[in-house]
Every structure is written in C-alpha cells, then in structure tokens.
Coordinates of C-alpha atoms in Angstrom, one line a residue:
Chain A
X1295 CA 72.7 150.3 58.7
X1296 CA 75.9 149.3 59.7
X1297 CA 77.4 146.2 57.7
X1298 CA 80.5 146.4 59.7
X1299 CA 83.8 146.2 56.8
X1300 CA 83.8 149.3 54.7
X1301 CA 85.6 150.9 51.5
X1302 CA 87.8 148.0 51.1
X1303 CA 87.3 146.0 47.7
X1304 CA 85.7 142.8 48.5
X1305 CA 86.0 141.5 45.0
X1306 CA 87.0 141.9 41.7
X1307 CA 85.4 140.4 38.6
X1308 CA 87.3 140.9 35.2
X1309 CA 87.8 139.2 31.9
X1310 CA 91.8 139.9 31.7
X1311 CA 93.3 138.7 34.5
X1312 CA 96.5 140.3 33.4
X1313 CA 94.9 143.9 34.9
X1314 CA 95.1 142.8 38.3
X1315 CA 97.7 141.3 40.5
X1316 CA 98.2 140.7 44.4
X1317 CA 96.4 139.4 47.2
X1318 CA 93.8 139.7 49.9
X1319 CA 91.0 140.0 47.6
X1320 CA 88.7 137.2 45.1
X1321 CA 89.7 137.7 41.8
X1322 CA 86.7 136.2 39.2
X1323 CA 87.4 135.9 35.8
X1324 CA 84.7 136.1 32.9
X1325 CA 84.6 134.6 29.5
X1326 CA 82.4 137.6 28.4
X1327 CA 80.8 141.1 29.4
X1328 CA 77.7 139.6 30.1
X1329 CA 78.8 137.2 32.6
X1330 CA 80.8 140.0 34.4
X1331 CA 77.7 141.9 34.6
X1332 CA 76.2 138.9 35.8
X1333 CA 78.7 138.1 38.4
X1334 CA 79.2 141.4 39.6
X1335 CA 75.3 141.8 39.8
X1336 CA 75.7 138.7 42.1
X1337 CA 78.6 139.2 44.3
X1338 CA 77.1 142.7 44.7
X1339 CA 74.0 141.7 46.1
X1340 CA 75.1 139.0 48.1
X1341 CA 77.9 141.1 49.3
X1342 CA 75.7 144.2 50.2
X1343 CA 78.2 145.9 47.8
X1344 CA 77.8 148.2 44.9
X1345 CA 79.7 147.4 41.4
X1346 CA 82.3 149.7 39.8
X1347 CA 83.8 150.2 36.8
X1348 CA 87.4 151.0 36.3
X1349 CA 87.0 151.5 32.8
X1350 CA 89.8 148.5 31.9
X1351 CA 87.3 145.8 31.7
X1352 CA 87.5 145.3 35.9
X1353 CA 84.6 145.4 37.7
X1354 CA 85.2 145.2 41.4
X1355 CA 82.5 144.9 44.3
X1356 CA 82.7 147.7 47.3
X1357 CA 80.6 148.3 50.2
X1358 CA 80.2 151.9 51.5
Chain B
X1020 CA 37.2 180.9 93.6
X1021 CA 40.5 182.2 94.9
X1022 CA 42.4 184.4 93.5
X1023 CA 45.6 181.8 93.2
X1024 CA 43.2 179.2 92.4
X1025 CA 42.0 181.1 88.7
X1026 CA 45.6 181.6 88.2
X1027 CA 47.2 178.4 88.1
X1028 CA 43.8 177.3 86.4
X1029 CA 44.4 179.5 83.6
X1030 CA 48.0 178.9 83.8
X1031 CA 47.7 175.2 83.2
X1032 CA 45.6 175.8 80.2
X1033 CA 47.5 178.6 78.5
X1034 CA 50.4 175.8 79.0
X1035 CA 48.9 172.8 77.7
X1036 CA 47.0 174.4 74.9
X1037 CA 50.4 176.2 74.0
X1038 CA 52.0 172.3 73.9
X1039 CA 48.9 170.6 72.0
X1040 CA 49.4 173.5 69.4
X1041 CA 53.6 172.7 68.8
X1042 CA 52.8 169.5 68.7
X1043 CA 52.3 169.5 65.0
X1044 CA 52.6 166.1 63.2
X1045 CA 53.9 165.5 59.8
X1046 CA 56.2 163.4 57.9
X1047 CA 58.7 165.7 59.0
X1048 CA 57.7 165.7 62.5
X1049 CA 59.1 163.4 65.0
X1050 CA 56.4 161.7 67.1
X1051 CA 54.4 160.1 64.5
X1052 CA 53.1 157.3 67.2
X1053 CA 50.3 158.1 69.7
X1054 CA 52.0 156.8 72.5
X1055 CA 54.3 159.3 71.4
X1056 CA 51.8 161.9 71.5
X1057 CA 50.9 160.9 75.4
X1058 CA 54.2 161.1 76.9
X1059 CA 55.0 164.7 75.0
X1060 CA 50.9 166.0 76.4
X1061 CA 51.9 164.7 79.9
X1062 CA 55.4 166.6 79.9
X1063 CA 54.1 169.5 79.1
X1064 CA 50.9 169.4 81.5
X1065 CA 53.6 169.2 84.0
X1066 CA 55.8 171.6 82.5
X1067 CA 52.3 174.0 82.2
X1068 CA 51.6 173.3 85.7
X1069 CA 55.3 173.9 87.1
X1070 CA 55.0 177.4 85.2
X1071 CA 51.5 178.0 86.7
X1072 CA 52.7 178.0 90.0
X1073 CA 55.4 180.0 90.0
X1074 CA 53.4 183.1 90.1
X1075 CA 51.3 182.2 93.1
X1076 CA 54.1 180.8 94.9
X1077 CA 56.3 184.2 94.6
X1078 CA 53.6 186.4 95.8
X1079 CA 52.8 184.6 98.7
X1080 CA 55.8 184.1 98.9
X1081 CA 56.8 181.3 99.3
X1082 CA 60.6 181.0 98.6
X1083 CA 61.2 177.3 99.3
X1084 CA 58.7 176.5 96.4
X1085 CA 59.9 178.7 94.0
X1086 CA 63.6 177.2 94.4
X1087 CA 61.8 173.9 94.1
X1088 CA 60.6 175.1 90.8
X1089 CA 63.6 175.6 89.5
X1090 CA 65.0 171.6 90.3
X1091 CA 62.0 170.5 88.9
X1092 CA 62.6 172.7 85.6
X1093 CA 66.5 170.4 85.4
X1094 CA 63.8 167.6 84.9
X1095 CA 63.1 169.1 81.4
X1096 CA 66.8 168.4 80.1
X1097 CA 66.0 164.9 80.5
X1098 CA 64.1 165.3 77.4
X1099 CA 66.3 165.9 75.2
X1100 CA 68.4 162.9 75.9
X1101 CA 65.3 161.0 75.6
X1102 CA 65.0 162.4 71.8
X1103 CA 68.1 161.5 71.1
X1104 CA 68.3 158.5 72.3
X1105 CA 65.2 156.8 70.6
X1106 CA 66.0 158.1 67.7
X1107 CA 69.6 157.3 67.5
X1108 CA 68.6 153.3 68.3
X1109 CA 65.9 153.7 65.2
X1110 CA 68.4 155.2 63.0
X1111 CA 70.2 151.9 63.2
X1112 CA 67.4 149.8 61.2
X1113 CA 66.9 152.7 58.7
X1114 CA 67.3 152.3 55.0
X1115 CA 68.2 156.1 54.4
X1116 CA 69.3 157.9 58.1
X1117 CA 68.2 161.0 59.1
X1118 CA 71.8 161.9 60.1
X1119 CA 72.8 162.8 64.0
X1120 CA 72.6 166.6 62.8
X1121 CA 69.2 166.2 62.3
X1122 CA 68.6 164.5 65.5
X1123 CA 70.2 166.5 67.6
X1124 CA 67.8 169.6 66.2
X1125 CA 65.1 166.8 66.8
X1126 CA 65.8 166.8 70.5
X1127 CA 66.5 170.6 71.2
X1128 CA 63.3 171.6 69.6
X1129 CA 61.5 169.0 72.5
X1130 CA 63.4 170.5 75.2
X1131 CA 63.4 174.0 73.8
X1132 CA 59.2 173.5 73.3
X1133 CA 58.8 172.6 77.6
X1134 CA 60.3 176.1 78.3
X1135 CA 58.2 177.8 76.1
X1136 CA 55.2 176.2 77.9
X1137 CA 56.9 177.3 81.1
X1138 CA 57.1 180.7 80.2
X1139 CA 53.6 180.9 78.3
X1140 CA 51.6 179.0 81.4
X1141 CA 53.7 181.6 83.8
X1142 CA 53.2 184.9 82.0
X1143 CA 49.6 183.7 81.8
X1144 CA 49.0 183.1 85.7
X1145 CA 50.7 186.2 86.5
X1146 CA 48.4 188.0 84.4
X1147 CA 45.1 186.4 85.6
X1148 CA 47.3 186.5 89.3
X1149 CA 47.8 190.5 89.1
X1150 CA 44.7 191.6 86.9
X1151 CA 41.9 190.0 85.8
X1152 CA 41.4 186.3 83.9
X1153 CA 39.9 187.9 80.8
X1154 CA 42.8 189.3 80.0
X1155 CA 45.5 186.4 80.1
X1156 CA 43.6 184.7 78.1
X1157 CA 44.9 187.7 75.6
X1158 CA 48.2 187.0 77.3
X1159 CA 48.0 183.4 76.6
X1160 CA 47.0 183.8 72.7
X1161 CA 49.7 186.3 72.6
X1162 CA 52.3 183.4 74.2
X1163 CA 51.3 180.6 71.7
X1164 CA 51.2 183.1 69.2
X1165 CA 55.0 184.2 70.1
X1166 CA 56.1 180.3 70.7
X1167 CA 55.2 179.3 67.4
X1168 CA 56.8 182.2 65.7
X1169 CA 60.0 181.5 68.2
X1170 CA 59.9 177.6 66.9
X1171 CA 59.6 178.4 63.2
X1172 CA 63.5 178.0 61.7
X1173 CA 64.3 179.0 58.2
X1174 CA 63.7 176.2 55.7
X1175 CA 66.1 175.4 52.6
X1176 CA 64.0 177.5 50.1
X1177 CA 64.8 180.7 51.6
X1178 CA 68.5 180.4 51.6
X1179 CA 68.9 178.4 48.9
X1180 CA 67.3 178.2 45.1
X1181 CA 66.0 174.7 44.1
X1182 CA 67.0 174.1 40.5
X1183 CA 66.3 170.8 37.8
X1184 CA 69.6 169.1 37.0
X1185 CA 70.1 166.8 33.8
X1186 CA 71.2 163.1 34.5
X1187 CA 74.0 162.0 32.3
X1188 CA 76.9 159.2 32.3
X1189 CA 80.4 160.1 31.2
X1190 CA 81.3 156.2 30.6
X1191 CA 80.5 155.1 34.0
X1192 CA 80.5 158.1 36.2
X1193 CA 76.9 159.3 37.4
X1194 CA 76.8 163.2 36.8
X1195 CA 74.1 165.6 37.4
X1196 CA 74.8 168.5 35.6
X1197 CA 78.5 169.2 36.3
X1198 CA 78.8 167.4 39.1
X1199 CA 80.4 164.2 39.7
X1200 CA 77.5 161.5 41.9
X1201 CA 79.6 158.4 41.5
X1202 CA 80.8 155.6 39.3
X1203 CA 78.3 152.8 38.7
X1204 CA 79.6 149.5 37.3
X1205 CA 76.2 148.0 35.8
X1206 CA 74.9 148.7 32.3
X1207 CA 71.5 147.8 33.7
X1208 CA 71.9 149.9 36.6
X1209 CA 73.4 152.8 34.5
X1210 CA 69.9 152.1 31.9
X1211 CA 67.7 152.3 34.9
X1212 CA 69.2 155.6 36.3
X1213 CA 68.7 157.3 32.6
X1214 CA 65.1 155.9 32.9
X1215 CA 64.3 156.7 36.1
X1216 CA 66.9 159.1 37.7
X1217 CA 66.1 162.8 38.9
X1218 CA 68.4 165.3 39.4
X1219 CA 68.2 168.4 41.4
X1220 CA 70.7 171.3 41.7
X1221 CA 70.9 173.7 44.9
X1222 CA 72.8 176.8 44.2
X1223 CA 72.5 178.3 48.0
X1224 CA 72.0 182.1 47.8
X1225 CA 74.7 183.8 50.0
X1226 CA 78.1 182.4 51.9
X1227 CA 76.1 181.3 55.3
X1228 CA 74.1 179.2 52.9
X1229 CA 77.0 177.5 51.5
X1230 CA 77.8 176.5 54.0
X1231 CA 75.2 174.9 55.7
X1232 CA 75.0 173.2 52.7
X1233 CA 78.7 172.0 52.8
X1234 CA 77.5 170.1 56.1
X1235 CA 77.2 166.4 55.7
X1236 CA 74.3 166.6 58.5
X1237 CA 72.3 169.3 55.9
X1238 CA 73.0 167.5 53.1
X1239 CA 71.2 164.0 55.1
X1240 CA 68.3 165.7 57.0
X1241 CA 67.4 166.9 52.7
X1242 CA 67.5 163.5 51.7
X1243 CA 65.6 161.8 54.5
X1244 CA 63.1 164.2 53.8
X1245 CA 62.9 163.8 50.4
X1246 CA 63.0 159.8 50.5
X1247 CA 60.3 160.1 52.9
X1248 CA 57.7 161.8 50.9
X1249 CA 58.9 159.8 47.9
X1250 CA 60.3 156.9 48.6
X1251 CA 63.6 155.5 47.4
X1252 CA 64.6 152.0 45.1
X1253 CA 67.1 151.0 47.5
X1254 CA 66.8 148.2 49.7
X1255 CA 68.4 145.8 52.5
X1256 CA 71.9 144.5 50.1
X1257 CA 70.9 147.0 46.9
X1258 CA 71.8 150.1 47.7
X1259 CA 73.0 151.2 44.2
X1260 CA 70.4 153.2 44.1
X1261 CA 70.9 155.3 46.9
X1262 CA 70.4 158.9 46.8
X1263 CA 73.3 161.0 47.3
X1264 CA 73.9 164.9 47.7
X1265 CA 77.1 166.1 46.1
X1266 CA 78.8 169.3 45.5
X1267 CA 80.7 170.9 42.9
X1268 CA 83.9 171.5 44.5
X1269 CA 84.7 174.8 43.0
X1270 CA 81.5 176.6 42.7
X1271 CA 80.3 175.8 46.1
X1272 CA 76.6 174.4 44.8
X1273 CA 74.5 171.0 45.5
X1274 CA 73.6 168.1 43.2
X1275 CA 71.1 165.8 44.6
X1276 CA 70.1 162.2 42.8
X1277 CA 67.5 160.0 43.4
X1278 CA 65.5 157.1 42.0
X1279 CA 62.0 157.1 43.8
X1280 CA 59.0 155.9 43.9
X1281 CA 57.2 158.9 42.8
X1282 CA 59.0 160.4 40.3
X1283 CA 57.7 164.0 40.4
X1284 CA 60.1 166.7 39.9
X1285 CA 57.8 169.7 40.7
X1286 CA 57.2 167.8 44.0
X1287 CA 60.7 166.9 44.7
X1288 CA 61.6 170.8 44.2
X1289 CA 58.9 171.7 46.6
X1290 CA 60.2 169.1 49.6
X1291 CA 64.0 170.1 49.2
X1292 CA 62.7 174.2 49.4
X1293 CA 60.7 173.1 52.7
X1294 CA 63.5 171.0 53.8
X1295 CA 64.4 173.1 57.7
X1296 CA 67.6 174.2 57.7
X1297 CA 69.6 172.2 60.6
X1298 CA 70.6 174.5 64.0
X1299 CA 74.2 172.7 64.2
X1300 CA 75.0 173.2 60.4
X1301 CA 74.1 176.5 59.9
X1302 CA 76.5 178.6 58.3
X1303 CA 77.4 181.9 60.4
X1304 CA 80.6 183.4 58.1
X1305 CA 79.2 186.5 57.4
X1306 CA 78.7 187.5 61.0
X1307 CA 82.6 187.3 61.2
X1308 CA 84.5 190.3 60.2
X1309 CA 86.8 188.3 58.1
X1310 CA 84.4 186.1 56.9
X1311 CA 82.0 189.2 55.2
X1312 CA 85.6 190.6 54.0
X1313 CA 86.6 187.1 52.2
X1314 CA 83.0 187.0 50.6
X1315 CA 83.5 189.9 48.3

C-alpha cells in the first residue's frame, strides 16, 4: 500500500544526543535502552515505520 | 440436421469445454470469485462460437463474415486490459503485492486462453464440417489436450533448486545464510525472528535462471505465493515482518525470509519449487551468442 513519504528518516530515538546533529527530523532522547526500545516500538507503529539500529546507540524510525 | 448446423454445434462445445477445462482455480489462480467465473464462461462461449463459425462461413463462402470474424476477434484484447486493470486497483489494498510482473502474465494468459478456444472450437467445426462429427470430437480432445500443454509454463523448481537457509543476526543485521535481509532495530523483534523466522535459499541452476531470479517481479510473484498459502505476521503499520527475497551479490543466488503463519519448511520448499516462472522476467542469455560465451 502506498503510505505516500518514503526512505527518508522520520525519527530518531537515541540515548546520546551528542551522535546526532542537524535538522528536519525529531530527535527523542532516552534515559535507558528500554525506553528506546519502547519509543522506537511506538513511533514505529504509529509511523507505519520500521526501527533500525545504527549500532551507536541510535535507533531511527523509516518507512519503506 | 445440416451439415453447418453439426459443425458450429460441435464447434461451440469443443470451445467451451476447452475454456471450462483452463479455467482452473487455485490459490494461484486468478479468478477466485464466481462472478469471476461467469464473465470468463461467457467470453469464451463467444470466443467458441466466433471460432465455430469461421468454418462454415468460408466454405459457403461467405467473405464479408469471415472479415467480420476477424473484428470481432480485436474484441479479445479487451481482455487483457480488463486483467490488468482489476488487479492493479486490488493490488493497492494488499498487504503483500503480487507485483505488476505477475500481473501482466495474469492478463496475457486470459487473452492468450480466448485464442486457444478460437482455434480449438474452429479446428473442431472444420473437422465435423469436412468429415464426419465422430471424429472432431477426437479433434477437439486433441485441442484441449494441446491448449493445456501450450498454457503450462515452467515453474521455479525446474530451473531453480529450493534449499533451507539458517537465520542468524550479526548485531542487528537479518542474515540468511550469507546473505544480508536487513537491519532490524528491536531486540523483541530480532528474538521473535530467531523464534519464528524461516529461511530459504534458491541457488537457480543455469544463467537464464539467474536471471529471472535477479527480477524484482520474480522475486514478488515467489513471495505472494508463498504468503498466500502461509500467511505472513505483517500487518496494516507493522510491517517489520515482511518477507523479503534477497540475493547474494556475488554468487548470483536467492535468500528468502519469512515469518508465517504456518511455519512449515517442507511446505514452504514445495510452494517456492511450484512458484511459475514470470513470461516478462525470464532470463534468455544463453540464447545470445555472447551471452552462452560469457557463461563459461
């Protein structure tokens, strides 16, 4: 089905806020993994995303 | 009766029976709906009749008829975008899309189907017409006979061997066997794949089969097939768990993943290998000159 925006990150949920920087995208921060699970789950599903992992601790939300 | 009369009888029939027989219905084949059903009966009863005639009408003859026939034959065309077009407006509320590869070898099957019934309801009548109507009905068994060989494509098993792949995650990237699926963010998610997961490998047997299995289109029509039979886990907003075909870049094979709703390997294997291979994708290297020197 088409959701219309695609392959652009719609947001990014991390616990060190240091990793990212710039604009045009919601950055949420986390006091712990579990909440970035948690909000990622979220944001995913309301989203009609799918999380990522980058590996650094930054989660980010993307719809494909 | 007269003699035209028994042969556009038997003309009819050999045509419509020849119809009723391709139209097979599975979960593979498109219509599924009775109404469906009626509208593909009716075209070919027409298309039956329009062959039925043409024999009769040419050894009157009747010239102005025949070249009527072959107007009303354009009509047949019509079908196809017919195909396409319902099933291109359904493929916009599906979950899992059958891809426009597969739709397109959707609709020229339909169309292809009509002339088959032309030719099995006229090489029928012209038998009955010209001999006696005993023997087209040998004619006509031998037509249906012929059509369903002519409509029979090759299938994925015969060009391509259906292997189990191992699920694994390198940190967060999804791999079946070698090959790369995607990154998936979740630890729940990621249990939940190792729980649930399958993997498949296709190693296709030949260049022409690499191919076909390089195309997008191929690589869909498999997994609509698959998630079909089996289902899938992925719904409207999660579609984390949708199943993906991949390939390994440098050896040229297919990893497939899916989470479904009846997880049975043997099963899955069995679908993929009867999965048909798609007219527009199929790979046609080793016909070239080059392509046959390159593959050595």
């Amino acid at each position: 089905m088409d959701k219309g925006f695609k392959g652009g990150i719609l947001a990014i949920v991390t616990m060190d806020k240091d990793k990212v920087t710039g604009g045009g995208c919601p950055v949420f921060l986390a006091v712990d993994q579990k909440e970035q699970e948690k909000l990622g789950l979220f944001l995913a599903r309301i989203l009609d995303g799918i999380v990522h992992d980058l590996e650094n601790g930054v989660y980010f939300i993307c719809r494909h | 009766m007269e003699r035209y009369a028994v042969a556009i009888v038997v003309g009819i029939a050999a045509g419509f029976l020849d119809r009723l027989i391709m139209l097979r219905s599975d979960y593979r084949f498109y219509p599924t709906y009775p109404h469906g059903y009626l509208t593909h009966l009716a075209l070919g009863f027409i298309a039956a009749g329009l062959g039925a005639v043409a024999i009769p009408a040419i050894a009157k003859p009747d010239y102005v008829a025949v070249t009527f026939l072959a107007l009303a034959a354009q009509q047949f065309r019509e079908i196809r975008n017919m195909e396409r077009e319902t099933l291109s407006k359904l493929e916009e509320s599906k979950l899992i899309p059958r891809g426009p590869d597969y739709i397109e070898g959707i609709a020229r099957v339909f169309e292809a189907r009509n002339y088959l019934v032309i030719l099995t309801a006229m090489a029928s009548s012209a038998v009955a017409y010209w001999w006696r109507w005993e023997y087209a009905i040998i004619a006509a068994f031998l037509c249906i006979v012929f059509s369903t060989k002519l409509m029979g494509g090759s299938y994925i098993g015969e060009i391509a061997q259906v292997e189990k792949g191992e699920i694994s995650f390198d940190a967060s990237i999804l791999k079946v066997n070698d090959v790369i699926i995607m990154n998936v963010g979740l630890t729940e998610t990621r249990k939940k794949i190792m729980r649930e997961g399958m993997g498949i490998i296709i190693k296709p047997r030949d260049d022409n089969a690499r191919l076909t299995l390089d195309a997008p289109g191929q690589r869909m029509a498999i997994i609509h097939d698959v998630v079909s039979i089996l289902g899938s886990k992925v719904d409207v907003s999660e579609t984390e768990l949708r199943p993906l075909a991949r390939k390994q870049v440098d050896k040229g094979y297919l990893a497939l993943f899916l989470v479904a709703n009846e997880p049975d390997l043997e099963y899955l294997m069995e679908i993929i290998k009867r999965v048909p291979v798609i007219e527009s994708t199929r790979g046609t290297t080793l016909k070239s000159f080059f392509g046959r020197k390159a593959a050595d």
